[in-house]
Short mmCIF file of C-alpha atoms in Angstrom, two decimals:
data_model
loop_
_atom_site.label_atom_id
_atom_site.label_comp_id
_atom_site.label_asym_id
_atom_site.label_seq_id
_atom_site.Cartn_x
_atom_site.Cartn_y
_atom_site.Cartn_z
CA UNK R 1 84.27 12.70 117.03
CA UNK R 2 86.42 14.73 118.83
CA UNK R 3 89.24 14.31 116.78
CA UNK R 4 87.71 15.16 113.30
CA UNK R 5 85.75 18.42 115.07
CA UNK R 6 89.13 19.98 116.19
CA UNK R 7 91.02 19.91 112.21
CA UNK R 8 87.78 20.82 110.92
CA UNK R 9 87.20 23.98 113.41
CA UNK R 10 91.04 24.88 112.55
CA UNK R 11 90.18 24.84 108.85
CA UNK R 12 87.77 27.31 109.46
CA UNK R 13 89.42 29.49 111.79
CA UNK R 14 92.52 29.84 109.12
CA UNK R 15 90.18 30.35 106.18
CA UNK R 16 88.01 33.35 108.40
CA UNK R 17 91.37 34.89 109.13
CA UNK R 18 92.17 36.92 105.71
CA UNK R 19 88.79 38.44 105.75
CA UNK R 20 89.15 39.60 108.87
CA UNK R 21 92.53 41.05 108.56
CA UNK R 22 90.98 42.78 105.11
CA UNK R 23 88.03 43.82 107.13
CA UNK R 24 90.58 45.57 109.81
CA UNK R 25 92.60 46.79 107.10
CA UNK R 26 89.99 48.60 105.12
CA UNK R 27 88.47 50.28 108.81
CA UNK R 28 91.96 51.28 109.87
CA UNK R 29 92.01 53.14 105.75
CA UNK R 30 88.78 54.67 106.35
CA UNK R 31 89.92 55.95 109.67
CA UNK R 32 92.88 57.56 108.38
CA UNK R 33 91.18 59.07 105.48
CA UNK R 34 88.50 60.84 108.47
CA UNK R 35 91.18 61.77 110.65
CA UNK R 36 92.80 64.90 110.27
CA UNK R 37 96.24 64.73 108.46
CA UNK R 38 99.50 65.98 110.40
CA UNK R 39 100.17 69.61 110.37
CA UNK R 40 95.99 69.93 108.62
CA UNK R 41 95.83 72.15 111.53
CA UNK R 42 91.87 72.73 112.63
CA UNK R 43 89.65 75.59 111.62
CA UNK R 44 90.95 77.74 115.19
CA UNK R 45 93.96 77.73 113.68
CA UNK R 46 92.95 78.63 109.68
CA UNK R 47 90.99 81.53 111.50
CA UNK R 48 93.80 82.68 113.22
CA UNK R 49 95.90 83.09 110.16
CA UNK R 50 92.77 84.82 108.25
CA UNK R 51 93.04 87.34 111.62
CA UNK R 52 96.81 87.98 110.71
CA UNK R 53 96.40 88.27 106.94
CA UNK R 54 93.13 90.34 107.06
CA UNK R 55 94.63 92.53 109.87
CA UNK R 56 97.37 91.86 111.43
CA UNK R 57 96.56 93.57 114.51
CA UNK R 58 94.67 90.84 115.82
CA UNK R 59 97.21 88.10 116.53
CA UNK R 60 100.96 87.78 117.02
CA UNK R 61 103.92 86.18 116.32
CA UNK R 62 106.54 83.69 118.81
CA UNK R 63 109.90 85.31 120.31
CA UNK R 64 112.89 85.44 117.37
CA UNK R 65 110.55 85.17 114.77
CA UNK R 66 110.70 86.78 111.23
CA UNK R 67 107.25 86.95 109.29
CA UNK R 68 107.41 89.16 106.02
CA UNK R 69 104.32 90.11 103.96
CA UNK R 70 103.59 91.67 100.59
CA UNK R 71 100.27 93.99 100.52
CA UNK R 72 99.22 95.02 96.83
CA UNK R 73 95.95 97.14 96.81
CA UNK R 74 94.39 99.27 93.78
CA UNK R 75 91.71 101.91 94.99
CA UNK R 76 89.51 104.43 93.23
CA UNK R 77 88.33 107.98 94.07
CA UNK R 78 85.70 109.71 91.30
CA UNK R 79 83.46 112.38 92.34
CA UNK R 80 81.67 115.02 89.86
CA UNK R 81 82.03 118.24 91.58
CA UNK R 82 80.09 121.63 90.29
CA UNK R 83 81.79 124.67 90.05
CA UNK R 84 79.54 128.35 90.02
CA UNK R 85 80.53 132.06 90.41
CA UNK R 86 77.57 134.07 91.12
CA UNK R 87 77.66 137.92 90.40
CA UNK R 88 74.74 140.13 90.29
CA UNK R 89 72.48 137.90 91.41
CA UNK R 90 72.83 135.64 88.25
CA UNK R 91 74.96 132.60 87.52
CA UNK R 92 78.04 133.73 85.54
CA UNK R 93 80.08 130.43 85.47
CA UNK R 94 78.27 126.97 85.79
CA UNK R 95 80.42 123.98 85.25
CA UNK R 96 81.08 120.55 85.86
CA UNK R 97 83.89 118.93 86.63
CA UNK R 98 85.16 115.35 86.37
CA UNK R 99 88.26 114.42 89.16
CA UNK R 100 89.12 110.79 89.14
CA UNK R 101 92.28 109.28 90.54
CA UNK R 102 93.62 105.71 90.55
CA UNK R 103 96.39 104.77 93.29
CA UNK R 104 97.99 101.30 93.08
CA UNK R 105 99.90 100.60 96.59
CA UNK R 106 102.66 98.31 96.83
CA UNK R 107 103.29 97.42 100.77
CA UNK R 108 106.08 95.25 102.40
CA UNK R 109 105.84 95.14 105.71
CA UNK R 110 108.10 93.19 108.28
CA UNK R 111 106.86 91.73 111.65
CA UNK R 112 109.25 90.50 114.02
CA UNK R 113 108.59 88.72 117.49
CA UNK R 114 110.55 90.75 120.17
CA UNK R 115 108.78 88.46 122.98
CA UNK R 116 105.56 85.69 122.54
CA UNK R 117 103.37 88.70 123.40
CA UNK R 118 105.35 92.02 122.06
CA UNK R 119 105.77 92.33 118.17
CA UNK R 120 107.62 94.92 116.43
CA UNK R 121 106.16 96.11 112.80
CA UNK R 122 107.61 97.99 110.21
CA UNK R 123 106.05 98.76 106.84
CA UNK R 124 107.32 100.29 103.27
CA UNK R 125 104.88 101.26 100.64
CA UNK R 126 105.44 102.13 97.04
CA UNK R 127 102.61 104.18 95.46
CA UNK R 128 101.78 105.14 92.16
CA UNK R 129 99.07 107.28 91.68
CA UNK R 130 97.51 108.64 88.54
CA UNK R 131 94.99 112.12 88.91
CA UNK R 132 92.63 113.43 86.62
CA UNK R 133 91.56 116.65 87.01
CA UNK R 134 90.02 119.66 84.84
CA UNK R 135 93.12 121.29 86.11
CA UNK R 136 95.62 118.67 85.74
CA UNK R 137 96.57 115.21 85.13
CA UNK R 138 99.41 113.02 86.00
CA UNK R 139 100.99 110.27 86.81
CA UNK R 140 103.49 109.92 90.38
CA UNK R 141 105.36 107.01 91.29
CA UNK R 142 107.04 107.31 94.93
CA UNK R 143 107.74 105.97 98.18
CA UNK R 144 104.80 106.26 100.80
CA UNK R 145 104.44 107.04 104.56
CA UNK R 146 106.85 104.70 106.27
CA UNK R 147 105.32 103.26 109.44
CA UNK R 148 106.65 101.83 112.90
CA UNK R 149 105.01 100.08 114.86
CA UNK R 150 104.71 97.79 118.04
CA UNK R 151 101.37 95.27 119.65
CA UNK R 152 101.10 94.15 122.74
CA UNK R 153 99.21 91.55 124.32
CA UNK R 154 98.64 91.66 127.80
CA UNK R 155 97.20 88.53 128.36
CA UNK R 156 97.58 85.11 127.50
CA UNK R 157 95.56 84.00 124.69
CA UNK R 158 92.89 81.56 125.88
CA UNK R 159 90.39 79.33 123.65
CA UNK R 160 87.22 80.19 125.86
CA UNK R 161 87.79 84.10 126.36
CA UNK R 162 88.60 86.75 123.92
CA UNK R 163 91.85 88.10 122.74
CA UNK R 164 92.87 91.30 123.60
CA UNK R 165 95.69 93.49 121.91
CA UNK R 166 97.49 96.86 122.20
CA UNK R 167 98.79 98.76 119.31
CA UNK R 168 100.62 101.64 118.61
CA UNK R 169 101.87 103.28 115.19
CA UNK R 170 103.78 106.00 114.19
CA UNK R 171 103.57 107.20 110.93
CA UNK R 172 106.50 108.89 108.88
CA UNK R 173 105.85 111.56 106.25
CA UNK R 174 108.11 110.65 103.70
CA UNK R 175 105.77 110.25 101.23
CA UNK R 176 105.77 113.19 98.31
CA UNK R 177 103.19 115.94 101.07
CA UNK R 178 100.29 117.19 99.35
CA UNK R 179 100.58 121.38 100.70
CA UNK R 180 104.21 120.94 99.09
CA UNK R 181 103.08 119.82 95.86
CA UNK R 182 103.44 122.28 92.58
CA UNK R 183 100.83 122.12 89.94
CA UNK R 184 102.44 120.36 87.25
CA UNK R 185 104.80 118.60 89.46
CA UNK R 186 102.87 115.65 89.78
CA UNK R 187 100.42 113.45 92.38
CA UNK R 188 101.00 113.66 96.43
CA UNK R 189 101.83 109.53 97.43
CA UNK R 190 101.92 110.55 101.10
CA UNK R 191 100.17 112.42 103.92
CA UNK R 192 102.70 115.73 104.42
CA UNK R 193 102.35 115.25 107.84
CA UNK R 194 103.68 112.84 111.12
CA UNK R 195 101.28 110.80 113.10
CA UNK R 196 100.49 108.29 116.13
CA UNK R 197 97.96 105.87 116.69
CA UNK R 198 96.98 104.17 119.48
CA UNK R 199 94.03 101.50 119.39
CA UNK R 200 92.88 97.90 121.14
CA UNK R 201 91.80 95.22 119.04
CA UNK R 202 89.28 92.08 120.31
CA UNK R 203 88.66 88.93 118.71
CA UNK R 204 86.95 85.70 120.13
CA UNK R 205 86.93 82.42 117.72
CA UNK R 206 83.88 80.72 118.32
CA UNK R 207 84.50 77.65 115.70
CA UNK R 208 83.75 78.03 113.06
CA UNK R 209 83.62 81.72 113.37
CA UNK R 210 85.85 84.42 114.37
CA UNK R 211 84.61 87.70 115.56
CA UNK R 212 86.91 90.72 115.52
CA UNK R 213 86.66 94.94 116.43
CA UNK R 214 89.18 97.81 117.03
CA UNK R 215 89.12 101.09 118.00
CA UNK R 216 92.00 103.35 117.49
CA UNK R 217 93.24 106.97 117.86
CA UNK R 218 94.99 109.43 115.70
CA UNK R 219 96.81 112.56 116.34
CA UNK R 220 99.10 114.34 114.13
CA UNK R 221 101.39 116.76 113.71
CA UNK R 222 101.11 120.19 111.87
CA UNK R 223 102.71 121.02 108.71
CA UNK R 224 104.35 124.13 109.41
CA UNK R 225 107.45 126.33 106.80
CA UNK R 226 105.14 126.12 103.62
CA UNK R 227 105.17 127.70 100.72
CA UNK R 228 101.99 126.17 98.28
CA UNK R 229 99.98 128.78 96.28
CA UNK R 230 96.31 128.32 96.40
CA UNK R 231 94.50 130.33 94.13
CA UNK R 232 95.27 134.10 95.23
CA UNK R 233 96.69 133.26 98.10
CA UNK R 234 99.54 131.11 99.51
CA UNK R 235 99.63 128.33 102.35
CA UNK R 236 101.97 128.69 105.14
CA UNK R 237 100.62 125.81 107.86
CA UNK R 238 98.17 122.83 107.94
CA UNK R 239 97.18 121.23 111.36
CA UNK R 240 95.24 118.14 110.90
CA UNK R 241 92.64 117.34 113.63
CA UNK R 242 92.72 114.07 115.13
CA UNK R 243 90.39 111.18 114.44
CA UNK R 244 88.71 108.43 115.72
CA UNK R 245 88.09 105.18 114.09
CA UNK R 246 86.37 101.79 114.84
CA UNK R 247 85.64 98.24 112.76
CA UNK R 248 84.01 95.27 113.55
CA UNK R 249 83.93 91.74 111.16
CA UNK R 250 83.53 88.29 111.83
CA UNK R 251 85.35 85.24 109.76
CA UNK R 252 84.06 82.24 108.22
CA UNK R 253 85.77 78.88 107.75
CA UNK R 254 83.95 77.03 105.24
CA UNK R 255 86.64 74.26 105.15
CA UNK R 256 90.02 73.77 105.91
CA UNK R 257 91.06 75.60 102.91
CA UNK R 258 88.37 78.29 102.34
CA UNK R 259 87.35 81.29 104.73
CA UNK R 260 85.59 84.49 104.05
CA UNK R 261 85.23 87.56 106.19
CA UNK R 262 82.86 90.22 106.25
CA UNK R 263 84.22 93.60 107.79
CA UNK R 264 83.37 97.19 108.06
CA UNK R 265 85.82 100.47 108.86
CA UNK R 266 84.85 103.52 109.50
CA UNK R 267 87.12 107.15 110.54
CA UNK R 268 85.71 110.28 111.87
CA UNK R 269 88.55 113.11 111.79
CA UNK R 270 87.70 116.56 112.94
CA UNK R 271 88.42 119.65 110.62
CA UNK R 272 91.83 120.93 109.43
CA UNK R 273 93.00 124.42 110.75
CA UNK R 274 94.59 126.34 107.49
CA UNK R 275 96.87 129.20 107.76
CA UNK R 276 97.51 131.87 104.68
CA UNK R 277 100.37 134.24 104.13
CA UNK R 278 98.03 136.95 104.56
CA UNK R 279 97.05 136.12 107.87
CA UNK R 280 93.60 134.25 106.94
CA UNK R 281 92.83 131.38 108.87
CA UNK R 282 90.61 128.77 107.49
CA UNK R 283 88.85 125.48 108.92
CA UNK R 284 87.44 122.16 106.95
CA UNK R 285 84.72 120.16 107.55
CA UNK R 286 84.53 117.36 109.65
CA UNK R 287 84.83 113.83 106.97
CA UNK R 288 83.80 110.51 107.63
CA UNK R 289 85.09 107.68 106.13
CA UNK R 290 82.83 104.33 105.81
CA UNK R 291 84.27 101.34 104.12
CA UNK R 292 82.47 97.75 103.70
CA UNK R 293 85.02 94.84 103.28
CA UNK R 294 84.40 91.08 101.42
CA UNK R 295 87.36 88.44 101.73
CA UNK R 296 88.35 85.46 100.38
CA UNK R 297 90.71 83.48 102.40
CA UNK R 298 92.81 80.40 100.31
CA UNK R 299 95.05 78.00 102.00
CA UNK R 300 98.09 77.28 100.00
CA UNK R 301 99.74 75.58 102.77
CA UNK R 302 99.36 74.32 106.04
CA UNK R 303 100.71 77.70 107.41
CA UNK R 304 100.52 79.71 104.98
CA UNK R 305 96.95 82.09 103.75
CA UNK R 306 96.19 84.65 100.99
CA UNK R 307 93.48 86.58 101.07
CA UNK R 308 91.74 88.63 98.60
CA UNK R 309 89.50 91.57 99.82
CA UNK R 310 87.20 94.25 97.84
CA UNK R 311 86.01 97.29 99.61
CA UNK R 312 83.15 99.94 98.99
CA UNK R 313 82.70 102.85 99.93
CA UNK R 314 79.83 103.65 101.80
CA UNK R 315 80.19 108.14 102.30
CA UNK R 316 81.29 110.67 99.97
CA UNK R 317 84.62 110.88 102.13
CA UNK R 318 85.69 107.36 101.14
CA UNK R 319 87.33 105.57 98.22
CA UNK R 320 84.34 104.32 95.81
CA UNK R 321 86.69 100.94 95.44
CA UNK R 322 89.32 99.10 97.03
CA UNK R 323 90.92 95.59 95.88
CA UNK R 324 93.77 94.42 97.61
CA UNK R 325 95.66 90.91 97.85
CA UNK R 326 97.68 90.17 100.93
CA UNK R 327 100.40 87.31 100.28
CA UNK R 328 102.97 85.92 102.67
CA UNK R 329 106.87 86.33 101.68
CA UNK R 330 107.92 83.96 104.00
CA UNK R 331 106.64 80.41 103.68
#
């Protein structure tokens, strides 16, 4: 008996053995289609690059390292504004006025890694704006504001605690200035003025969601040697007063391709001081500027993100519309 059990459990054993190598087989294919792929990445590190192409204040770049980035943004400014001369106690002009204008910003912008925690920033935009006024109308296509840059982050990044960074900017004004502009000559495509900014930055990823805010600081110099005629009289100096802005957002990673982030902006600058030829000094009103932000976050590549991003504008002082695209150069 012995003898015909052992052939007989052999049999058996060498007929079981393809479906359990086929059984192992498919388990070991439906592991590997779970697992995460090689260089997948996890949603920490998709919501990192959202930080960088949203705002690239919030995260930085390793030592040696080139990253270069192409910005396009459209934005729209309409506001009806009502124009009266009162004499005698009675109304003698009563109009209304229509000024729209349409700026389309082209931005490249270079970061480079001077250490794993220092990154240097420069950025180039080319604006063309389009004005329509009762007075005038016009297209301008020029060169923007040049900025420099530099952030800093003090402390090592760490998954459980939030990120903090130091920035600083310095803005150039060789854009076309606004108190130098002629009517007729065409559309300002800069400020007319130098700045600095200082600010900190915060964000803490809490998977899957990344929460972000900044304050920042803005003082800049006066424009002093003009020359503009205003109405009867003629500007010789603008000093703009500082300002003080803040934002807060949070990101969403709704898969390892797709995030969205929610964000809102907002800039308080005091008054500008206004100096005439005849000695008349003038000041503006204080502005605030309130913007809400929606963005779409595709992954194209393991490391690389674009994001699209709309923007309203939430005071008079801001921009009624905003759509910009931010894409990665370097890939």
């Amino acid at each position: 008996m012995m003898l015909r059990t052992i052939p007989f459990a052999v049999v058996l054993g060498l007929m079981a053995a393809p479906a359990l190598a086929q059984q192992a087989a498919t388990a070991d294919a439906a592991r590997d289609a779970l697992a995460k792929k090689e260089g997948e990445g996890d949603q920490s590190a998709l919501l990192k690059q959202t930080l960088t192409a949203v705002d690239k204040q919030y995260t930085l770049i390793r030592r040696n390292q080139l990253a270069l980035t192409y910005d396009l943004s459209y934005s729209y400014v309409g506001e009806e504004r009502i124009v009266t001369d009162i004499a005698n106690g009675s109304a003698s002009l009563f109009n209304i006025e229509n000024n729209n204008s349409h700026t389309v910003t082209n931005t490249f912008s270079a970061d480079y890694g001077v250490r794993d925690n220092l990154t240097a920033n420069l950025t180039l935009p080319l604006i063309s704006r389009y004005a329509d006024t009762a007075a005038r109308s016009g297209l301008s296509n020029s060169i923007g504001d040049i900025g420099l840059g530099a952030r800093w982050q003090p402390f090592e990044a760490r998954r459980d605690q939030p990120g903090l960074t130091l920035t600083g900017n310095v803005r150039l004004p060789t854009g076309r200035s606004p108190f130098k502009i002629i009517a007729g000559s065409g559309e300002a495509t800069g400020s007319g003025v130098g700045a600095a900014t200082v600010g900190v930055n915060v964000n803490k990823i809490v998977d899957p969601v990344a929460l972000f805010g900044s304050l920042n600081f803005t003082a800049s110099l006066p424009a002093r040697n003009l020359w503009q005629v205003n109405g009867t009289r003629i500007l010789t100096r603008v000093a703009p007063g500082p300002s003080v802005g803040f934002g807060l957002g949070f990101a969403y990673a709704l898969s390892y391709g797709i995030s969205t982030t929610v964000s809102f902006q907002e800039a308080i600058s005091a008054g500008s001081k206004l100096r005439f030829a005849d000695g008349l000094e003038a000041k503006t009103h204080m502005q605030t500027s309130g913007i809400l932000n929606l963005g779409l976050g595709y992954r194209i590549s393991p490391k690389t993100t674009v994001n699209f991003s709309v923007g309203i504008g939430l005071t008079p002082d801001s921009p009624n519309l905003i759509v910009g695209m931010n894409l990665p150069l370097s890939f």
